[in-house]
């Protein structure tokens, strides 16, 4: 069986080193809250590379929020909400609702993007794909 692609590993929130182990336990919209696994269940990679590592994910999440706000505003305009002073609160309400709806996704994918694309020296090791699961 051949390894999954990097894009598929990002979409499925898999470990950047082995692309098999999940980075999170539970779903994005779980009532139990979101928990980033401490270690990869397959290759035993520690996801938080150093103390405070995921603080950088806040900046990625901020950029994602800005892009989503712009996309939501453009979508509202295209769908017929006139951009006038009277409709200002309609836009504000739609944007705030969008931010709350996308917050769990931003939380996850900001961390996934940080580990997969913005962490130097952390890459895919094909030999780990065939290896059996390591028990931590």
Short mmCIF file of C-alpha atoms in Angstrom, two decimals:
data_model
loop_
_atom_site.label_atom_id
_atom_site.label_comp_id
_atom_site.label_asym_id
_atom_site.label_seq_id
_atom_site.Cartn_x
_atom_site.Cartn_y
_atom_site.Cartn_z
CA UNK A 1 0.00 0.00 0.00
CA UNK A 2 1.44 3.38 -0.96
CA UNK A 3 1.55 6.34 1.45
CA UNK A 4 -1.10 9.02 1.34
CA UNK A 5 -0.20 12.39 -0.19
CA UNK A 6 0.75 15.39 1.90
CA UNK A 7 -2.50 17.15 0.96
CA UNK A 8 -4.55 14.16 2.06
CA UNK A 9 -2.58 13.96 5.33
CA UNK A 10 -3.33 17.66 5.96
CA UNK A 11 -7.03 17.25 5.18
CA UNK A 12 -7.30 14.19 7.43
CA UNK A 13 -5.17 15.81 10.21
CA UNK A 14 -2.57 13.05 10.21
CA UNK A 15 0.94 13.10 11.65
CA UNK A 16 3.41 14.96 9.40
CA UNK A 17 6.17 12.39 9.93
CA UNK A 18 4.37 9.07 9.30
CA UNK A 19 1.03 10.30 7.85
CA UNK A 20 -0.79 7.55 9.75
CA UNK A 21 -1.39 8.64 13.33
CA UNK A 22 -4.18 11.14 14.09
CA UNK A 23 -3.18 14.53 15.48
CA UNK A 24 -6.47 15.02 17.35
CA UNK A 25 -8.79 12.85 19.38
CA UNK A 26 -12.47 13.28 18.61
CA UNK A 27 -14.16 15.39 15.98
CA UNK A 28 -13.87 19.14 15.45
CA UNK A 29 -17.42 19.79 16.67
CA UNK A 30 -17.39 17.40 19.65
CA UNK A 31 -18.96 18.52 22.92
CA UNK A 32 -15.99 17.03 24.79
CA UNK A 33 -13.75 19.76 23.41
CA UNK A 34 -10.80 19.51 21.09
CA UNK A 35 -7.70 17.77 22.28
CA UNK A 36 -4.42 17.63 20.39
CA UNK A 37 -2.77 14.29 21.03
CA UNK A 38 0.55 14.65 22.82
CA UNK A 39 2.25 11.94 20.75
CA UNK A 40 1.55 10.25 17.43
CA UNK A 41 0.01 6.83 18.04
CA UNK A 42 1.98 5.36 15.12
CA UNK A 43 5.51 6.83 15.18
CA UNK A 44 5.59 8.39 18.67
CA UNK A 45 6.34 11.92 17.37
CA UNK A 46 5.75 14.60 20.00
CA UNK A 47 3.43 17.12 18.34
CA UNK A 48 4.26 20.08 20.60
CA UNK A 49 7.88 20.42 19.52
CA UNK A 50 8.83 22.73 22.41
CA UNK A 51 6.96 24.58 25.18
CA UNK A 52 4.73 27.24 23.65
CA UNK A 53 5.14 25.81 20.14
CA UNK A 54 1.47 26.18 19.27
CA UNK A 55 1.40 29.92 20.09
CA UNK A 56 2.46 30.43 16.47
CA UNK A 57 -0.76 28.66 15.45
CA UNK A 58 -2.66 31.68 16.81
CA UNK A 59 -1.18 33.83 14.04
CA UNK A 60 -2.11 31.24 11.43
CA UNK A 61 -5.62 31.11 12.87
CA UNK A 62 -5.82 34.90 12.70
CA UNK A 63 -4.90 34.85 9.00
CA UNK A 64 -7.49 32.14 8.39
CA UNK A 65 -10.13 34.24 10.22
CA UNK A 66 -9.38 37.31 8.11
CA UNK A 67 -9.62 35.27 4.89
CA UNK A 68 -12.92 33.75 6.05
CA UNK A 69 -14.34 37.17 6.97
CA UNK A 70 -13.50 38.52 3.53
CA UNK A 71 -14.94 35.43 1.83
CA UNK A 72 -18.14 35.63 3.89
CA UNK A 73 -18.53 39.33 3.09
CA UNK A 74 -18.04 38.75 -0.63
CA UNK A 75 -20.45 35.79 -0.56
CA UNK A 76 -23.11 37.91 1.19
CA UNK A 77 -22.66 40.66 -1.39
CA UNK A 78 -22.87 38.21 -4.30
CA UNK A 79 -25.98 36.61 -2.79
CA UNK A 80 -27.75 39.96 -2.82
CA UNK A 81 -27.11 41.69 0.50
CA UNK A 82 -26.59 45.29 -0.58
CA UNK A 83 -23.53 46.99 0.84
CA UNK A 84 -25.24 49.98 2.43
CA UNK A 85 -25.21 51.63 5.82
CA UNK A 86 -28.61 50.11 6.63
CA UNK A 87 -27.24 46.60 6.05
CA UNK A 88 -24.13 47.11 8.17
CA UNK A 89 -25.52 45.04 11.05
CA UNK A 90 -26.47 42.26 8.65
CA UNK A 91 -22.85 42.02 7.54
CA UNK A 92 -21.54 42.20 11.11
CA UNK A 93 -23.95 39.46 12.23
CA UNK A 94 -23.10 37.19 9.30
CA UNK A 95 -19.36 37.66 9.82
CA UNK A 96 -19.51 37.01 13.59
CA UNK A 97 -21.66 33.90 13.02
CA UNK A 98 -19.14 32.69 10.43
CA UNK A 99 -16.24 33.22 12.84
CA UNK A 100 -17.99 31.08 15.49
CA UNK A 101 -18.90 28.36 13.00
CA UNK A 102 -15.35 28.12 11.64
CA UNK A 103 -13.55 28.44 15.02
CA UNK A 104 -13.14 24.68 15.63
CA UNK A 105 -11.86 24.17 12.09
CA UNK A 106 -9.42 27.08 12.47
CA UNK A 107 -8.14 25.61 15.73
CA UNK A 108 -7.35 22.29 14.11
CA UNK A 109 -6.02 23.41 10.78
CA UNK A 110 -3.83 26.19 12.19
CA UNK A 111 -1.96 23.49 14.11
CA UNK A 112 -1.95 21.13 11.14
CA UNK A 113 -0.58 23.84 8.81
CA UNK A 114 2.07 24.76 11.38
CA UNK A 115 3.33 21.18 11.69
CA UNK A 116 3.07 20.20 8.03
CA UNK A 117 4.28 23.32 6.25
CA UNK A 118 5.92 25.74 8.68
CA UNK A 119 8.10 23.50 10.85
CA UNK A 120 11.60 23.09 9.39
CA UNK A 121 13.16 19.66 9.66
CA UNK A 122 9.87 17.86 10.21
CA UNK A 123 9.11 15.90 7.09
CA UNK A 124 7.60 12.66 5.92
CA UNK A 125 9.69 9.53 6.48
CA UNK A 126 8.46 6.82 4.08
CA UNK A 127 9.97 4.00 6.17
CA UNK A 128 7.58 4.86 9.00
CA UNK A 129 4.59 4.30 6.72
CA UNK A 130 5.28 0.54 6.50
CA UNK A 131 6.36 0.22 10.13
CA UNK A 132 4.01 -1.28 12.69
CA UNK A 133 2.43 0.97 15.32
CA UNK A 134 4.69 1.93 18.22
CA UNK A 135 3.22 1.70 21.71
CA UNK A 136 4.18 4.84 23.71
#
